[in-house]
């Protein structure tokens, strides 16, 4: 059975835009396909973590304390995902990779949030993917793929259907400074998928049809990050 790790940004899960219906439909889709693929879901913090991090920073907290605040919010969001999945999911967010692996032995789906200060849940999903020997990693995010430039700033930016690990690392590093949630993938996560050689698919997380196809390894609308990259693009 394929092992798939899905990174779902908090900006997809809880943007305060039909969250109940989206999470219900997402859980229904994951439940349906969990008979065919082993699923690990890593949930981000989104606007709620940003609110608390901003508030804590204004109150004088240091950055690693604020990272811990962000991690707690990712685990709250993970609890919402677990609630929607019901009995199929391990009952609580796994606190680390060992717990996730143990829980996966007798649960169809394991959900977790962040782990340690200093990175985002994209990096967590890459590390988890490496630990569980994932067949593929899915980044369900707020853009429908990797673009030549930020598509929210430049309408002429082009979506790249395929990129190499090195190209992704370059793109993530280029936009890192102050770009915040616009970074398509955490640079640390990009380095880990590269060293582990995990095929990664970037897909719009609110497009459940394309998300399901991406998870199942079918053709989908988005970007595939793989060792081949540019060579494959050029045919
Ligand atoms: P996210 O993974 O959601 O960050 O974690 P993000 O990518 O900036 O936000 P979205 O969800 O894609 O919009 C939220 C925050 O929690 C802390 C970081 O401060 C991060 O910005 N965090 C999360 C950690 O420090 N370690 C982790 O393992 C996960």
Tab-separated table of N, CA and C in Angstrom, residues 6-124:
chain	number	residue	atom	x	y	z
A	6	UNK	N	0.331	14.052	3.975
A	6	UNK	CA	-0.326	15.255	3.442
A	6	UNK	C	-0.086	16.412	4.407
A	7	UNK	N	0.487	17.502	3.898
A	7	UNK	CA	0.668	18.712	4.692
A	7	UNK	C	-0.473	19.667	4.334
A	8	UNK	N	-1.328	19.937	5.316
A	8	UNK	CA	-2.464	20.844	5.046
A	8	UNK	C	-2.241	22.142	5.800
A	9	UNK	N	-2.051	23.217	5.069
A	9	UNK	CA	-1.827	24.520	5.699
A	9	UNK	C	-3.055	24.931	6.509
A	10	UNK	N	-2.787	25.611	7.636
A	10	UNK	CA	-3.898	26.137	8.428
A	10	UNK	C	-4.709	27.139	7.624
A	11	UNK	N	-4.042	27.795	6.651
A	11	UNK	CA	-4.750	28.781	5.826
A	11	UNK	C	-5.745	28.088	4.883
A	12	UNK	N	-5.627	26.770	4.739
A	12	UNK	CA	-6.594	25.990	3.967
A	12	UNK	C	-7.668	25.422	4.884
A	13	UNK	N	-7.226	24.942	6.055
A	13	UNK	CA	-8.161	24.239	6.944
A	13	UNK	C	-9.126	25.187	7.652
A	14	UNK	N	-8.584	26.304	8.193
A	14	UNK	CA	-9.431	27.183	9.021
A	14	UNK	C	-9.299	28.672	8.659
A	15	UNK	N	-9.562	29.023	7.374
A	15	UNK	CA	-9.465	30.454	7.014
A	15	UNK	C	-10.712	31.248	7.429
A	16	UNK	N	-11.695	30.590	8.103
A	16	UNK	CA	-12.990	31.190	8.431
A	16	UNK	C	-13.796	31.428	7.151
A	17	UNK	N	-13.754	30.467	6.261
A	17	UNK	CA	-14.494	30.539	4.989
A	17	UNK	C	-15.093	29.140	4.746
A	18	UNK	N	-16.313	28.915	5.211
A	18	UNK	CA	-16.978	27.603	5.098
A	18	UNK	C	-16.114	26.482	5.682
A	19	UNK	N	-15.481	26.737	6.829
A	19	UNK	CA	-14.547	25.757	7.388
A	19	UNK	C	-15.236	24.426	7.712
A	20	UNK	N	-16.452	24.491	8.290
A	20	UNK	CA	-17.129	23.241	8.697
A	20	UNK	C	-17.398	22.360	7.496
A	21	UNK	N	-17.952	22.963	6.434
A	21	UNK	CA	-18.277	22.132	5.267
A	21	UNK	C	-17.004	21.636	4.589
A	22	UNK	N	-15.966	22.480	4.533
A	22	UNK	CA	-14.716	22.034	3.899
A	22	UNK	C	-14.105	20.874	4.691
A	23	UNK	N	-13.973	21.039	6.008
A	23	UNK	CA	-13.312	19.994	6.810
A	23	UNK	C	-14.128	18.695	6.752
A	24	UNK	N	-15.454	18.823	6.747
A	24	UNK	CA	-16.314	17.625	6.646
A	24	UNK	C	-16.084	16.916	5.318
A	25	UNK	N	-16.042	17.674	4.226
A	25	UNK	CA	-15.841	17.060	2.905
A	25	UNK	C	-14.435	16.478	2.771
A	26	UNK	N	-13.440	17.205	3.290
A	26	UNK	CA	-12.063	16.701	3.256
A	26	UNK	C	-11.976	15.375	4.025
A	27	UNK	N	-12.576	15.339	5.217
A	27	UNK	CA	-12.531	14.112	6.029
A	27	UNK	C	-13.231	12.969	5.290
A	28	UNK	N	-14.337	13.267	4.633
A	28	UNK	CA	-15.062	12.235	3.874
A	28	UNK	C	-14.202	11.672	2.758
A	29	UNK	N	-13.502	12.560	2.051
A	29	UNK	CA	-12.631	12.115	0.951
A	29	UNK	C	-11.486	11.266	1.501
A	30	UNK	N	-10.860	11.726	2.595
A	30	UNK	CA	-9.739	10.976	3.175
A	30	UNK	C	-10.205	9.612	3.692
A	31	UNK	N	-11.388	9.589	4.292
A	31	UNK	CA	-11.931	8.306	4.782
A	31	UNK	C	-12.114	7.341	3.617
A	32	UNK	N	-12.650	7.842	2.515
A	32	UNK	CA	-12.906	6.998	1.338
A	32	UNK	C	-11.593	6.398	0.803
A	33	UNK	N	-10.572	7.225	0.662
A	33	UNK	CA	-9.344	6.725	0.034
A	33	UNK	C	-8.406	6.025	1.029
A	34	UNK	N	-8.727	6.108	2.327
A	34	UNK	CA	-7.845	5.466	3.318
A	34	UNK	C	-7.849	3.945	3.194
A	35	UNK	N	-8.786	3.421	2.406
A	35	UNK	CA	-8.791	1.964	2.142
A	35	UNK	C	-7.708	1.596	1.137
A	36	UNK	N	-7.224	2.589	0.381
A	36	UNK	CA	-6.250	2.323	-0.685
A	36	UNK	C	-4.850	2.849	-0.377
A	37	UNK	N	-4.740	3.850	0.499
A	37	UNK	CA	-3.430	4.431	0.839
A	37	UNK	C	-3.324	4.620	2.356
A	38	UNK	N	-2.085	4.470	2.870
A	38	UNK	CA	-1.861	4.724	4.300
A	38	UNK	C	-1.623	6.221	4.469
A	39	UNK	N	-2.423	6.873	5.281
A	39	UNK	CA	-2.386	8.342	5.335
A	39	UNK	C	-1.840	8.895	6.656
A	40	UNK	N	-0.958	9.866	6.513
A	40	UNK	CA	-0.502	10.691	7.635
A	40	UNK	C	-0.845	12.139	7.261
A	41	UNK	N	-1.481	12.861	8.167
A	41	UNK	CA	-1.883	14.238	7.876
A	41	UNK	C	-1.180	15.177	8.861
A	42	UNK	N	-0.491	16.194	8.330
A	42	UNK	CA	0.179	17.192	9.172
A	42	UNK	C	-0.544	18.525	8.961
A	43	UNK	N	-1.015	19.113	10.050
A	43	UNK	CA	-1.879	20.297	9.959
A	43	UNK	C	-1.125	21.550	10.417
A	44	UNK	N	-1.278	22.644	9.682
A	44	UNK	CA	-0.621	23.905	10.007
A	44	UNK	C	-1.465	24.797	10.909
A	45	UNK	N	-0.925	25.979	11.202
A	45	UNK	CA	-1.558	26.872	12.180
A	45	UNK	C	-2.439	27.964	11.581
A	46	UNK	N	-2.054	28.447	10.372
A	46	UNK	CA	-2.881	29.441	9.681
A	46	UNK	C	-3.058	30.741	10.444
A	47	UNK	N	-4.204	31.402	10.193
A	47	UNK	CA	-4.418	32.753	10.725
A	47	UNK	C	-4.456	32.753	12.251
A	48	UNK	N	-4.873	31.626	12.842
A	48	UNK	CA	-5.010	31.609	14.302
A	48	UNK	C	-3.622	31.617	14.954
A	49	UNK	N	-2.679	30.862	14.373
A	49	UNK	CA	-1.312	30.911	14.929
A	49	UNK	C	-0.714	32.292	14.682
A	50	UNK	N	-0.989	32.875	13.507
A	50	UNK	CA	-0.413	34.204	13.227
A	50	UNK	C	-0.927	35.240	14.232
A	51	UNK	N	-2.215	35.130	14.596
A	51	UNK	CA	-2.788	36.063	15.569
A	51	UNK	C	-2.046	35.974	16.907
A	52	UNK	N	-1.896	34.732	17.403
A	52	UNK	CA	-1.264	34.571	18.718
A	52	UNK	C	0.222	34.924	18.681
A	53	UNK	N	0.891	34.593	17.549
A	53	UNK	CA	2.317	34.915	17.458
A	53	UNK	C	2.505	36.437	17.463
A	54	UNK	N	1.639	37.149	16.752
A	54	UNK	CA	1.718	38.615	16.712
A	54	UNK	C	1.439	39.195	18.104
A	55	UNK	N	0.398	38.676	18.742
A	55	UNK	CA	0.035	39.166	20.080
A	55	UNK	C	1.177	38.905	21.070
A	56	UNK	N	1.708	37.676	21.043
A	56	UNK	CA	2.799	37.319	21.964
A	56	UNK	C	4.039	38.156	21.721
A	57	UNK	N	4.318	38.422	20.426
A	57	UNK	CA	5.511	39.239	20.094
A	57	UNK	C	5.335	40.648	20.656
A	58	UNK	N	4.129	41.207	20.496
A	58	UNK	CA	3.865	42.553	21.025
A	58	UNK	C	4.003	42.575	22.552
A	59	UNK	N	3.719	41.423	23.177
A	59	UNK	CA	3.812	41.338	24.637
A	59	UNK	C	5.233	41.036	25.105
A	60	UNK	N	6.158	40.836	24.147
A	60	UNK	CA	7.572	40.692	24.504
A	60	UNK	C	8.099	39.270	24.517
A	61	UNK	N	7.334	38.284	24.018
A	61	UNK	CA	7.829	36.896	24.030
A	61	UNK	C	8.975	36.731	23.034
A	62	UNK	N	9.904	35.799	23.333
A	62	UNK	CA	10.988	35.540	22.384
A	62	UNK	C	10.489	34.607	21.277
A	63	UNK	N	11.283	34.529	20.196
A	63	UNK	CA	10.822	33.838	18.992
A	63	UNK	C	10.598	32.336	19.197
A	64	UNK	N	11.457	31.683	20.004
A	64	UNK	CA	11.217	30.241	20.158
A	64	UNK	C	10.005	29.971	21.056
A	65	UNK	N	9.728	30.877	21.979
A	65	UNK	CA	8.487	30.754	22.765
A	65	UNK	C	7.288	30.890	21.819
A	66	UNK	N	7.414	31.852	20.883
A	66	UNK	CA	6.317	32.064	19.920
A	66	UNK	C	6.148	30.859	18.995
A	67	UNK	N	7.275	30.201	18.658
A	67	UNK	CA	7.171	28.964	17.880
A	67	UNK	C	6.375	27.916	18.655
A	68	UNK	N	6.621	27.826	19.971
A	68	UNK	CA	5.855	26.873	20.791
A	68	UNK	C	4.368	27.238	20.797
A	69	UNK	N	4.088	28.547	20.806
A	69	UNK	CA	2.690	28.989	20.725
A	69	UNK	C	2.092	28.507	19.391
A	70	UNK	N	2.862	28.696	18.295
A	70	UNK	CA	2.397	28.253	16.969
A	70	UNK	C	2.148	26.751	16.956
A	71	UNK	N	3.041	25.992	17.576
A	71	UNK	CA	2.895	24.526	17.604
A	71	UNK	C	1.600	24.139	18.325
A	72	UNK	N	1.308	24.830	19.422
A	72	UNK	CA	0.066	24.503	20.144
A	72	UNK	C	-1.147	24.747	19.264
A	73	UNK	N	-1.101	25.813	18.436
A	73	UNK	CA	-2.244	26.086	17.558
A	73	UNK	C	-2.350	25.006	16.469
A	74	UNK	N	-1.206	24.564	15.940
A	74	UNK	CA	-1.283	23.499	14.914
A	74	UNK	C	-1.938	22.258	15.508
A	75	UNK	N	-1.676	21.993	16.786
A	75	UNK	CA	-2.283	20.814	17.424
A	75	UNK	C	-3.777	21.008	17.682
A	76	UNK	N	-4.183	22.252	17.939
A	76	UNK	CA	-5.631	22.534	18.056
A	76	UNK	C	-6.312	22.274	16.716
A	77	UNK	N	-5.682	22.766	15.631
A	77	UNK	CA	-6.259	22.532	14.301
A	77	UNK	C	-6.279	21.040	13.981
A	78	UNK	N	-5.210	20.329	14.391
A	78	UNK	CA	-5.167	18.872	14.174
A	78	UNK	C	-6.340	18.206	14.886
A	79	UNK	N	-6.696	18.715	16.056
A	79	UNK	CA	-7.838	18.132	16.788
A	79	UNK	C	-9.146	18.285	16.005
A	80	UNK	N	-9.281	19.397	15.273
A	80	UNK	CA	-10.500	19.576	14.467
A	80	UNK	C	-10.547	18.534	13.347
A	81	UNK	N	-9.386	18.282	12.727
A	81	UNK	CA	-9.296	17.267	11.665
A	81	UNK	C	-9.628	15.888	12.229
A	82	UNK	N	-9.084	15.588	13.420
A	82	UNK	CA	-9.330	14.289	14.068
A	82	UNK	C	-10.822	14.145	14.391
A	83	UNK	N	-11.425	15.217	14.866
A	83	UNK	CA	-12.855	15.182	15.192
A	83	UNK	C	-13.665	14.821	13.955
A	84	UNK	N	-13.323	15.456	12.827
A	84	UNK	CA	-14.086	15.205	11.591
A	84	UNK	C	-13.845	13.787	11.068
A	85	UNK	N	-12.661	13.232	11.300
A	85	UNK	CA	-12.350	11.884	10.790
A	85	UNK	C	-12.963	10.784	11.651
A	86	UNK	N	-13.264	11.103	12.905
A	86	UNK	CA	-13.890	10.112	13.784
A	86	UNK	C	-12.995	8.907	14.038
A	87	UNK	N	-13.617	7.713	14.061
A	87	UNK	CA	-12.896	6.489	14.495
A	87	UNK	C	-11.715	6.090	13.613
A	88	UNK	N	-11.676	6.590	12.371
A	88	UNK	CA	-10.578	6.196	11.473
A	88	UNK	C	-9.240	6.762	11.935
A	89	UNK	N	-9.304	7.836	12.701
A	89	UNK	CA	-8.064	8.539	13.072
A	89	UNK	C	-7.622	8.199	14.494
A	90	UNK	N	-6.295	8.185	14.688
A	90	UNK	CA	-5.726	8.119	16.039
A	90	UNK	C	-6.340	9.272	16.826
A	91	UNK	N	-6.695	9.036	18.102
A	91	UNK	CA	-7.602	9.950	18.806
A	91	UNK	C	-7.019	11.308	19.168
A	92	UNK	N	-5.698	11.466	19.053
A	92	UNK	CA	-5.070	12.721	19.507
A	92	UNK	C	-3.932	13.077	18.554
A	93	UNK	N	-3.549	14.342	18.434
A	93	UNK	CA	-2.421	14.661	17.550
A	93	UNK	C	-1.158	13.968	18.047
A	94	UNK	N	-0.468	13.225	17.173
A	94	UNK	CA	0.800	12.598	17.565
A	94	UNK	C	1.774	13.711	17.913
A	95	UNK	N	2.498	13.546	19.029
A	95	UNK	CA	3.400	14.610	19.500
A	95	UNK	C	4.766	14.542	18.833
A	96	UNK	N	5.080	13.372	18.282
A	96	UNK	CA	6.387	13.205	17.619
A	96	UNK	C	6.273	12.072	16.606
A	97	UNK	N	7.369	11.801	15.868
A	97	UNK	CA	7.312	10.818	14.777
A	97	UNK	C	7.164	9.392	15.307
A	98	UNK	N	7.798	9.088	16.439
A	98	UNK	CA	7.680	7.728	16.985
A	98	UNK	C	6.226	7.424	17.336
A	99	UNK	N	5.567	8.398	17.962
A	99	UNK	CA	4.158	8.186	18.319
A	99	UNK	C	3.323	8.022	17.048
A	100	UNK	N	3.629	8.809	16.019
A	100	UNK	CA	2.871	8.713	14.754
A	100	UNK	C	3.020	7.313	14.140
A	101	UNK	N	4.252	6.795	14.179
A	101	UNK	CA	4.504	5.471	13.589
A	101	UNK	C	3.779	4.384	14.388
A	102	UNK	N	3.888	4.467	15.705
A	102	UNK	CA	3.211	3.465	16.544
A	102	UNK	C	1.699	3.526	16.325
A	103	UNK	N	1.154	4.738	16.300
A	103	UNK	CA	-0.299	4.896	16.135
A	103	UNK	C	-0.767	4.382	14.777
A	104	UNK	N	0.102	4.476	13.780
A	104	UNK	CA	-0.320	4.071	12.422
A	104	UNK	C	-0.483	2.551	12.303
A	105	UNK	N	0.061	1.809	13.284
A	105	UNK	CA	-0.052	0.335	13.199
A	105	UNK	C	-1.500	-0.112	13.366
A	106	UNK	N	-2.287	0.632	14.166
A	106	UNK	CA	-3.689	0.198	14.296
A	106	UNK	C	-4.710	1.319	14.047
A	107	UNK	N	-4.265	2.328	13.277
A	107	UNK	CA	-5.226	3.360	12.831
A	107	UNK	C	-4.998	3.650	11.360
A	108	UNK	N	-6.095	3.871	10.622
A	108	UNK	CA	-5.973	4.146	9.185
A	108	UNK	C	-5.295	5.485	8.933
A	109	UNK	N	-5.572	6.466	9.788
A	109	UNK	CA	-5.072	7.828	9.564
A	109	UNK	C	-4.485	8.362	10.880
A	110	UNK	N	-3.298	8.972	10.777
A	110	UNK	CA	-2.680	9.626	11.949
A	110	UNK	C	-2.531	11.105	11.624
A	111	UNK	N	-2.937	11.949	12.553
A	111	UNK	CA	-2.875	13.400	12.350
A	111	UNK	C	-1.905	13.984	13.375
A	112	UNK	N	-1.083	14.926	12.919
A	112	UNK	CA	-0.231	15.643	13.878
A	112	UNK	C	-0.070	17.105	13.479
A	113	UNK	N	0.450	17.905	14.394
A	113	UNK	CA	0.741	19.306	14.094
A	113	UNK	C	2.244	19.486	14.078
A	114	UNK	N	2.738	20.538	14.728
A	114	UNK	CA	4.173	20.813	14.749
A	114	UNK	C	4.892	19.956	15.778
A	115	UNK	N	6.217	20.086	15.793
A	115	UNK	CA	7.020	19.281	16.722
A	115	UNK	C	7.931	20.158	17.588
A	116	UNK	N	8.889	20.849	16.928
A	116	UNK	CA	9.894	21.637	17.665
A	116	UNK	C	9.969	23.054	17.091
A	117	UNK	N	10.429	24.026	17.899
A	117	UNK	CA	10.607	25.395	17.390
A	117	UNK	C	11.603	25.441	16.231
A	118	UNK	N	11.425	26.416	15.350
A	118	UNK	CA	12.453	26.677	14.341
A	118	UNK	C	12.102	26.300	12.923
A	119	UNK	N	10.950	25.663	12.720
A	119	UNK	CA	10.550	25.352	11.347
A	119	UNK	C	9.032	25.368	11.269
A	120	UNK	N	8.483	24.998	10.125
A	120	UNK	CA	7.028	24.985	9.985
A	120	UNK	C	6.551	23.542	9.788
A	121	UNK	N	5.253	23.390	9.646
A	121	UNK	CA	4.704	22.027	9.484
A	121	UNK	C	5.045	21.435	8.109
A	122	UNK	N	5.458	22.267	7.134
A	122	UNK	CA	5.972	21.697	5.872
A	122	UNK	C	7.201	20.846	6.170
A	123	UNK	N	8.096	21.382	7.008
A	123	UNK	CA	9.311	20.630	7.357
A	123	UNK	C	8.946	19.393	8.162
A	124	UNK	N	7.944	19.521	9.046
A	124	UNK	CA	7.491	18.348	9.815
A	124	UNK	C	7.010	17.258	8.860
